[in-house]
């Protein structure tokens, strides 16, 4: 699924990847009318990034496939992914101060209903990144917002940890889309 498949999770590497994302350029315009650009590894085609107007999403880590993993083993895999995210969040909190949560519940329901949403949330949904976001920002003089999350797109898929950088605030969506 991602170019990070098979890599062992290392908190230090994940922090470095997030810090590099914070200072890297983000697109000033989407590739097509608010659309996104999905990038893949040239050799494998596996997902490496998604970019859109004012944001970039990258995978930080991918677990082993969970095909045929059930019950306690599946719970252990989910807990291990959550613990890795917690270690990353703790280190980023130490560097940037307390984070806040942004739920992905409303974007999930909007996607199911075919309702409009901001391009960042649409891109997260299109990539099956439905894990609640842990957000810091504004950071740096730019200013930038950073978010991390972990989730699984379905019961057999691997857990995927992602990072987001945005040049706009990452805030909770209202239950009702604005008209």
XYZ file of N, CA, C and O in Angstrom, residues 8-176:
676
model
N 10.767 -1.009 9.894
C 10.533 -1.052 11.330
C 10.244 0.376 11.798
O 10.904 1.318 11.351
N 9.257 0.542 12.675
C 8.960 1.881 13.185
C 10.062 2.326 14.126
O 10.449 1.607 15.038
N 10.561 3.541 13.898
C 11.545 4.169 14.779
C 11.058 5.581 15.057
O 10.887 6.377 14.120
N 10.860 5.907 16.310
C 10.336 7.214 16.688
C 11.229 8.333 16.155
O 10.736 9.318 15.605
N 12.528 8.192 16.307
C 13.454 9.229 15.840
C 13.332 9.493 14.348
O 13.343 10.642 13.905
N 13.218 8.436 13.544
C 13.055 8.611 12.109
C 11.732 9.290 11.802
O 11.657 10.195 10.971
N 10.663 8.884 12.495
C 9.347 9.497 12.269
C 9.382 10.983 12.625
O 8.828 11.811 11.892
N 10.039 11.341 13.724
C 10.161 12.751 14.103
C 10.921 13.515 13.021
O 10.517 14.606 12.610
N 12.017 12.950 12.535
C 12.790 13.603 11.468
C 11.949 13.795 10.210
O 12.003 14.851 9.572
N 11.155 12.784 9.865
C 10.285 12.883 8.686
C 9.252 13.989 8.866
O 8.972 14.745 7.935
N 8.682 14.097 10.064
C 7.681 15.131 10.339
C 8.335 16.512 10.300
O 7.781 17.458 9.718
N 9.509 16.644 10.900
C 10.196 17.936 10.880
C 10.576 18.342 9.456
O 10.492 19.518 9.107
N 10.986 17.393 8.632
C 11.294 17.698 7.230
C 10.031 18.138 6.488
O 10.070 19.064 5.667
N 8.922 17.508 6.789
C 7.647 17.878 6.170
C 7.258 19.299 6.550
O 6.732 20.051 5.730
N 7.546 19.675 7.781
C 7.198 21.009 8.277
C 7.875 22.113 7.470
O 7.274 23.161 7.229
N 9.095 21.900 7.023
C 9.833 22.945 6.315
C 9.819 22.780 4.794
O 10.280 23.662 4.073
N 9.280 21.678 4.313
C 9.221 21.454 2.864
C 8.118 22.302 2.242
O 7.142 22.652 2.905
N 8.244 22.636 0.978
C 7.194 23.421 0.320
C 5.901 22.627 0.191
O 5.928 21.401 0.090
N 4.790 23.349 0.228
C 3.486 22.748 -0.071
C 2.949 23.443 -1.317
O 3.255 24.610 -1.556
N 2.161 22.729 -2.118
C 1.634 23.347 -3.338
C 0.775 24.572 -3.033
O 0.028 24.587 -2.053
N 0.902 25.590 -3.870
C 0.066 26.779 -3.704
C -1.258 26.627 -4.421
O -2.181 27.391 -4.193
N -1.356 25.612 -5.282
C -2.608 25.337 -5.989
C -2.726 23.835 -6.191
O -1.718 23.132 -6.271
N -3.966 23.353 -6.236
C -4.197 21.944 -6.517
C -3.968 21.665 -7.987
O -4.053 22.563 -8.821
N -3.665 20.416 -8.367
C -3.409 20.098 -9.762
C -4.618 20.331 -10.673
O -4.462 20.696 -11.818
N -5.815 20.129 -10.142
C -7.030 20.383 -10.923
C -8.111 20.860 -9.978
O -8.407 20.200 -8.999
N -8.686 21.971 -10.230
C -9.854 22.491 -9.493
C -9.988 21.924 -8.087
O -10.962 21.265 -7.760
N -8.995 22.160 -7.253
C -9.069 21.698 -5.865
C -8.751 20.228 -5.699
O -8.928 19.662 -4.640
N -8.256 19.572 -6.742
C -7.950 18.152 -6.672
C -6.653 17.876 -5.947
O -6.049 18.761 -5.352
N -6.196 16.640 -6.023
C -4.954 16.250 -5.371
C -4.063 15.515 -6.357
O -4.510 15.030 -7.390
N -2.795 15.447 -6.017
C -1.807 14.739 -6.801
C -1.294 13.605 -5.932
O -0.718 13.844 -4.875
N -1.514 12.371 -6.343
C -1.057 11.202 -5.602
C 0.245 10.739 -6.230
O 0.309 10.511 -7.437
N 1.284 10.607 -5.397
C 2.606 10.218 -5.870
C 2.906 8.792 -5.441
O 2.513 8.371 -4.351
N 3.626 8.079 -6.298
C 4.015 6.710 -5.996
C 5.488 6.483 -6.223
O 6.139 7.220 -6.975
N 6.015 5.465 -5.584
C 7.410 5.069 -5.776
C 7.595 4.670 -7.240
O 6.803 3.886 -7.763
N 8.620 5.191 -7.917
C 8.797 4.881 -9.341
C 8.972 3.387 -9.622
O 8.551 2.893 -10.656
N 9.583 2.651 -8.702
C 9.847 1.230 -8.930
C 8.638 0.351 -8.612
O 8.351 -0.599 -9.332
N 7.916 0.678 -7.529
C 6.840 -0.206 -7.077
C 5.449 0.365 -7.287
O 4.473 -0.379 -7.249
N 5.351 1.683 -7.435
C 4.045 2.320 -7.548
C 3.362 2.526 -6.206
O 2.279 3.095 -6.141
N 3.981 2.081 -5.128
C 3.390 2.230 -3.797
C 3.305 3.694 -3.414
O 4.169 4.494 -3.760
N 2.279 4.056 -2.646
C 1.981 5.433 -2.258
C 3.127 6.047 -1.471
O 3.619 5.472 -0.500
N 3.561 7.251 -1.898
C 4.606 7.991 -1.187
C 4.116 9.339 -0.673
O 4.669 9.851 0.298
N 3.109 9.935 -1.322
C 2.600 11.238 -0.878
C 1.336 11.595 -1.651
O 1.108 11.105 -2.755
N 0.556 12.467 -1.035
C -0.587 13.095 -1.689
C -0.462 14.586 -1.422
O -0.243 14.990 -0.286
N -0.583 15.376 -2.474
C -0.476 16.828 -2.336
C -1.696 17.491 -2.928
O -2.285 16.992 -3.885
N -2.055 18.614 -2.350
C -3.136 19.435 -2.863
C -2.869 20.873 -2.465
O -1.862 21.170 -1.807
N -3.762 21.746 -2.823
C -3.569 23.160 -2.539
C -3.374 23.395 -1.046
O -4.283 23.213 -0.254
N -2.139 23.741 -0.665
C -1.826 24.091 0.709
C -1.520 22.942 1.644
O -1.347 23.151 2.839
N -1.393 21.702 1.131
C -1.114 20.581 2.041
C -0.339 19.471 1.349
O -0.263 19.396 0.127
N 0.225 18.607 2.195
C 0.923 17.398 1.745
C 0.703 16.328 2.807
O 0.792 16.605 4.000
N 0.410 15.105 2.365
C 0.185 13.958 3.242
C 1.205 12.890 2.868
O 1.375 12.591 1.681
N 1.893 12.327 3.872
C 2.875 11.273 3.602
C 2.705 10.127 4.595
O 2.328 10.341 5.744
N 3.003 8.906 4.152
C 3.027 7.794 5.091
C 4.325 7.831 5.898
O 5.389 8.122 5.352
N 4.206 7.563 7.186
C 5.388 7.489 8.057
C 5.791 6.048 8.341
O 6.959 5.760 8.590
N 4.798 5.152 8.333
C 5.049 3.754 8.699
C 3.864 2.911 8.254
O 2.733 3.401 8.192
N 4.130 1.658 7.923
C 3.085 0.697 7.577
C 3.384 -0.624 8.267
O 4.510 -1.131 8.186
N 2.389 -1.189 8.929
C 2.559 -2.477 9.612
C 2.571 -3.617 8.600
O 2.356 -3.424 7.404
N 2.777 -4.798 9.103
C 2.634 -5.994 8.282
C 1.160 -6.133 7.893
O 0.276 -5.633 8.587
N 0.888 -6.842 6.799
C -0.494 -7.143 6.433
C -1.154 -7.909 7.564
O -0.501 -8.694 8.269
N -2.438 -7.702 7.731
C -3.167 -8.379 8.794
C -4.144 -9.413 8.236
O -5.108 -9.784 8.889
N -3.875 -9.892 7.023
C -4.698 -10.933 6.418
C -4.611 -12.188 7.281
O -3.519 -12.661 7.597
N -5.754 -12.682 7.697
C -5.799 -13.885 8.523
C -5.474 -13.660 9.986
O -5.362 -14.615 10.751
N -5.313 -12.426 10.403
C -5.009 -12.111 11.805
C -6.317 -11.709 12.481
O -6.995 -10.786 12.036
N -6.670 -12.420 13.544
C -7.947 -12.170 14.226
C -7.744 -12.177 15.733
O -6.695 -12.557 16.234
N -8.804 -11.769 16.447
C -8.851 -11.850 17.900
C -7.694 -11.163 18.582
O -7.339 -10.027 18.244
N -7.081 -11.852 19.555
C -6.025 -11.230 20.353
C -4.840 -10.741 19.527
O -4.282 -9.694 19.822
N -4.461 -11.486 18.469
C -3.327 -11.048 17.647
C -3.634 -9.739 16.930
O -2.780 -8.873 16.819
N -4.874 -9.595 16.433
C -5.274 -8.356 15.763
C -5.275 -7.211 16.772
O -4.783 -6.120 16.483
N -5.822 -7.464 17.967
C -5.830 -6.437 19.023
C -4.416 -6.013 19.384
O -4.157 -4.826 19.591
N -3.490 -6.962 19.452
C -2.096 -6.640 19.759
C -1.479 -5.771 18.669
O -0.737 -4.829 18.966
N -1.788 -6.078 17.412
C -1.259 -5.272 16.302
C -1.803 -3.846 16.370
O -1.054 -2.877 16.165
N -3.088 -3.705 16.659
C -3.681 -2.371 16.774
C -3.084 -1.612 17.954
O -2.737 -0.432 17.830
N -2.935 -2.286 19.094
C -2.347 -1.643 20.270
C -0.902 -1.223 20.007
O -0.479 -0.141 20.430
N -0.143 -2.047 19.303
C 1.251 -1.708 18.991
C 1.305 -0.451 18.111
O 2.133 0.440 18.348
N 0.423 -0.351 17.126
C 0.388 0.836 16.264
C 0.014 2.075 17.071
O 0.609 3.143 16.903
N -0.971 1.951 17.944
C -1.379 3.077 18.791
C -0.257 3.491 19.733
O -0.059 4.684 19.981
N 0.497 2.529 20.263
C 1.625 2.846 21.143
C 2.723 3.585 20.377
O 3.333 4.517 20.901
N 2.975 3.182 19.147
C 3.980 3.870 18.327
C 3.539 5.300 18.060
O 4.350 6.230 18.155
N 2.261 5.487 17.744
C 1.749 6.840 17.548
C 1.887 7.641 18.843
O 2.294 8.802 18.813
N 1.578 7.032 19.983
C 1.676 7.735 21.267
C 3.111 8.177 21.543
O 3.335 9.283 22.049
N 4.104 7.350 21.190
C 5.508 7.743 21.376
C 5.857 8.930 20.483
O 6.531 9.867 20.916
N 5.385 8.905 19.246
C 5.630 10.023 18.337
C 4.958 11.288 18.853
O 5.583 12.355 18.898
N 3.714 11.179 19.276
C 2.977 12.338 19.792
C 3.674 12.908 21.027
O 3.820 14.128 21.155
N 4.127 12.040 21.921
C 4.815 12.515 23.130
C 6.068 13.314 22.762
O 6.338 14.369 23.353
N 6.830 12.845 21.786
C 8.040 13.566 21.379
C 7.689 14.890 20.710
O 8.334 15.911 20.964
N 6.661 14.902 19.872
C 6.267 16.153 19.230
C 5.668 17.129 20.240
O 5.886 18.335 20.138
N 4.925 16.631 21.233
C 4.433 17.488 22.318
C 5.606 18.127 23.058
O 5.561 19.304 23.423
N 6.655 17.344 23.295
C 7.830 17.867 23.993
C 8.454 19.012 23.193
O 8.889 20.009 23.757
N 8.457 18.903 21.877
C 9.066 19.920 21.024
C 8.160 21.127 20.796
O 8.642 22.247 20.720
N 6.854 20.881 20.627
C 5.944 21.934 20.168
C 4.829 22.290 21.143
O 4.009 23.148 20.862
N 4.776 21.615 22.284
C 3.683 21.871 23.217
C 2.501 20.951 22.953
O 2.535 20.101 22.076
N 1.463 21.154 23.741
C 0.306 20.262 23.701
C -0.383 20.271 22.332
O -0.504 21.307 21.685
N -0.822 19.107 21.944
C -1.562 18.928 20.696
C -3.062 19.046 20.966
O -3.489 19.170 22.102
N -3.825 19.002 19.884
C -5.280 18.897 20.009
C -5.746 17.837 19.025
O -5.041 17.489 18.085
N -6.928 17.322 19.272
C -7.506 16.279 18.428
C -8.477 16.881 17.419
O -9.230 17.790 17.745
N -8.464 16.349 16.213
C -9.443 16.683 15.189
C -10.022 15.350 14.702
O -9.304 14.514 14.156
N -11.295 15.166 14.945
C -11.964 13.917 14.602
C -12.139 13.772 13.096
O -12.393 14.748 12.380
N -12.062 12.558 12.627
C -12.331 12.246 11.226
C -13.743 11.675 11.060
O -14.099 11.227 9.968
N -14.559 11.730 12.098
C -15.926 11.212 12.034
C -16.743 11.938 10.978
O -17.375 11.316 10.120
N -16.760 13.272 11.005
C -17.559 14.045 10.050
C -17.066 13.834 8.623
O -17.878 13.583 7.718
N -15.743 13.885 8.342
C -15.309 13.604 6.969
C -15.728 12.213 6.481
O -16.120 12.059 5.325
N -15.676 11.215 7.350
C -16.104 9.872 6.967
C -17.574 9.875 6.554
O -17.934 9.344 5.497
N -18.420 10.500 7.363
C -19.848 10.551 7.031
C -20.098 11.371 5.775
O -20.944 11.024 4.954
N -19.361 12.469 5.605
C -19.524 13.270 4.379
C -19.104 12.469 3.146
O -19.743 12.550 2.107
N -18.018 11.720 3.263
C -17.585 10.892 2.123
C -18.668 9.877 1.774
O -19.004 9.701 0.598
N -19.222 9.215 2.785
C -20.266 8.220 2.530
C -21.489 8.843 1.872
O -22.135 8.212 1.045
N -21.790 10.101 2.226
C -22.961 10.792 1.689
C -22.662 11.519 0.379
O -23.572 12.071 -0.240
N -21.404 11.542 -0.031
C -21.035 12.285 -1.233
C -21.127 13.788 -1.039
O -21.254 14.536 -2.001
N -21.045 14.241 0.216
C -21.141 15.670 0.541
C -19.769 16.331 0.389
O -18.729 15.687 0.582
N -19.741 17.627 0.064
C -18.464 18.327 -0.108
C -17.717 18.498 1.211
O -18.330 18.531 2.281
N -16.411 18.615 1.081
C -15.560 18.902 2.245
C -14.282 19.540 1.744
O -13.967 19.453 0.561
N -13.529 20.190 2.636
C -12.257 20.794 2.225
C -11.324 19.747 1.601
O -11.362 18.565 1.948
N -10.485 20.214 0.670
C -9.611 19.316 -0.098
C -8.728 18.442 0.784
O -8.521 17.266 0.464
N -8.201 18.961 1.890
C -7.355 18.149 2.768
C -8.123 16.953 3.284
O -7.652 15.813 3.234
N -9.326 17.170 3.791
C -10.115 16.065 4.331
C -10.558 15.113 3.224
O -10.601 13.898 3.423
N -10.854 15.639 2.047
C -11.204 14.781 0.916
C -10.017 13.887 0.556
O -10.178 12.693 0.323
N -8.814 14.463 0.535
C -7.618 13.685 0.212
C -7.354 12.608 1.257
O -6.995 11.474 0.912
N -7.545 12.936 2.541
C -7.376 11.929 3.592
C -8.368 10.787 3.394
O -8.001 9.609 3.482
N -9.616 11.130 3.107
C -10.640 10.098 2.887
C -10.317 9.274 1.638
O -10.460 8.043 1.650
N -9.902 9.927 0.569
C -9.574 9.211 -0.664
C -8.428 8.226 -0.459
O -8.359 7.202 -1.141
N -7.537 8.522 0.477
C -6.411 7.637 0.788
C -6.764 6.641 1.896
O -5.894 5.914 2.372
N -8.038 6.603 2.297
C -8.502 5.733 3.392
C -7.787 6.029 4.701
O -7.535 5.133 5.499
N -7.445 7.279 4.940
C -6.803 7.710 6.178
C -7.868 8.313 7.089
O -8.062 9.525 7.110
N -8.566 7.450 7.813
C -9.691 7.873 8.646
C -9.345 8.003 10.124
O -10.223 8.247 10.944
N -8.088 7.828 10.492
C -7.699 7.957 11.892
C -7.812 9.401 12.349
O -7.473 10.328 11.607
N -8.325 9.609 13.577
C -8.405 10.963 14.115
C -7.025 11.608 14.080
O -6.009 10.948 14.294
N -7.014 12.906 13.811
C -5.765 13.646 13.666
C -5.313 14.224 15.001
O -6.115 14.767 15.750
N -4.031 14.115 15.265
C -3.384 14.787 16.382
C -2.671 15.974 15.760
O -1.801 15.799 14.908
N -3.065 17.207 16.177
C -2.664 18.417 15.452
C -1.876 19.375 16.342
O -2.212 19.580 17.510
N -0.841 19.996 15.740
C -0.094 21.092 16.352
C -0.131 22.264 15.390
O -0.073 22.080 14.185
N -0.143 23.443 15.920
C -0.026 24.604 15.045
C -0.848 25.771 15.525
O -1.696 25.619 16.391
N -0.502 26.927 15.020
C 0.484 27.141 13.967
C 1.915 27.009 14.482
O 2.219 27.385 15.595
N 2.767 26.460 13.638
C 4.186 26.279 13.925
C 4.983 27.045 12.890
O 4.542 27.191 11.760
N 6.125 27.474 13.238
C 7.082 28.166 12.361
C 6.548 29.507 11.901
O 5.396 29.856 12.119
N 7.406 30.234 11.254
C 7.043 31.573 10.795
C 6.138 31.509 9.571
O 5.527 32.494 9.202
N 6.027 30.355 8.949
C 5.322 30.229 7.668
C 3.852 30.648 7.671
O 3.484 31.328 6.742
N 2.944 30.424 8.544
C 2.825 29.375 9.556
C 2.366 28.046 8.941
O 1.817 28.023 7.847
N 2.588 26.982 9.687
C 2.231 25.627 9.258
C 1.525 24.896 10.394
O 1.756 25.168 11.565
N 0.701 23.941 10.008
C 0.053 23.027 10.938
C 0.523 21.628 10.568
O 0.670 21.297 9.393
N 0.768 20.815 11.581
C 1.192 19.429 11.403
C 0.163 18.537 12.094
O -0.334 18.869 13.174
N -0.132 17.400 11.472
C -1.016 16.402 12.078
C -0.440 15.019 11.821
O 0.220 14.788 10.799
N -0.671 14.105 12.749
C -0.310 12.699 12.577
C -1.503 11.848 12.970
O -2.353 12.267 13.768
N -1.563 10.657 12.398
C -2.636 9.719 12.751
C -2.208 8.315 12.377
O -1.241 8.116 11.637
N -2.959 7.350 12.879
C -2.760 5.957 12.496
C -4.138 5.348 12.311
O -5.081 5.686 13.029
N -4.263 4.503 11.312
C -5.531 3.821 11.083
C -5.324 2.635 10.163
O -4.233 2.383 9.688
N -6.421 1.956 9.912
C -6.453 0.798 9.047
C -7.677 0.953 8.152
O -8.766 1.278 8.629
N -7.536 0.757 6.861
C -8.651 0.986 5.946
C -9.691 -0.124 5.988
O -10.864 0.122 5.726
N -9.285 -1.352 6.295
C -10.246 -2.434 6.524
C -9.579 -3.511 7.360
O -8.398 -3.421 7.662
N -10.332 -4.521 7.739
C -9.872 -5.514 8.706
C -8.618 -6.282 8.342
O -7.919 -6.773 9.223
N -8.309 -6.426 7.051
C -7.125 -7.173 6.642
C -5.956 -6.288 6.248
O -4.839 -6.757 6.094
N -6.221 -5.017 6.053
C -5.187 -4.088 5.603
C -4.201 -3.792 6.730
O -4.530 -3.917 7.906
N -2.997 -3.369 6.376
C -2.036 -2.983 7.410
C -2.447 -1.680 8.094
O -3.235 -0.907 7.552
N -1.910 -1.457 9.272
C -2.050 -0.169 9.944
C -1.099 0.796 9.234
O 0.014 0.413 8.862
N -1.546 2.037 9.038
C -0.708 3.029 8.376
C -0.677 4.295 9.224
O -1.729 4.818 9.605
N 0.530 4.755 9.525
C 0.710 6.025 10.219
C 1.029 7.088 9.167
O 1.897 6.878 8.320
N 0.306 8.204 9.234
C 0.498 9.272 8.263
C 0.811 10.587 8.961
O 0.494 10.771 10.141
N 1.407 11.482 8.199
C 1.658 12.848 8.660
C 1.120 13.804 7.610
O 1.140 13.514 6.415
N 0.631 14.947 8.081
C 0.067 15.987 7.228
C 0.755 17.301 7.571
O 0.969 17.594 8.745
N 1.075 18.090 6.551
C 1.466 19.475 6.760
C 0.483 20.318 5.966
O 0.069 19.940 4.870
N 0.085 21.440 6.553
C -0.860 22.333 5.888
C -0.463 23.772 6.150
O 0.013 24.103 7.232
N -0.698 24.618 5.157
C -0.454 26.042 5.379
C -1.738 26.739 5.844
O -1.766 27.959 5.938
N -2.760 25.954 6.129
C -4.031 26.464 6.655
C -4.372 25.713 7.932
O -3.958 24.565 8.108
N -5.153 26.319 8.821
C -5.514 25.625 10.051
C -6.226 24.299 9.768
O -7.020 24.198 8.834
N -5.881 23.285 10.548
C -6.560 21.992 10.483
C -7.541 21.981 11.645
O -7.132 21.887 12.808
N -8.814 22.118 11.327
C -9.840 22.230 12.355
C -10.950 21.211 12.128
O -11.152 20.726 11.007
N -11.656 20.936 13.196
C -12.789 20.008 13.168
C -13.842 20.506 12.186
O -14.172 21.687 12.165
N -14.370 19.603 11.373
C -15.448 19.979 10.451
C -16.786 19.977 11.174
O -17.024 19.148 12.055
N -17.661 20.896 10.780
C -19.025 20.933 11.307
C -19.801 19.750 10.781
O -19.538 19.255 9.670
N -20.813 19.314 11.539
C -21.661 18.214 11.095
C -22.381 18.548 9.794
O -22.656 17.666 8.992
N -22.705 19.803 9.591
C -23.428 20.232 8.388
C -22.469 21.022 7.496
O -21.891 22.002 7.934
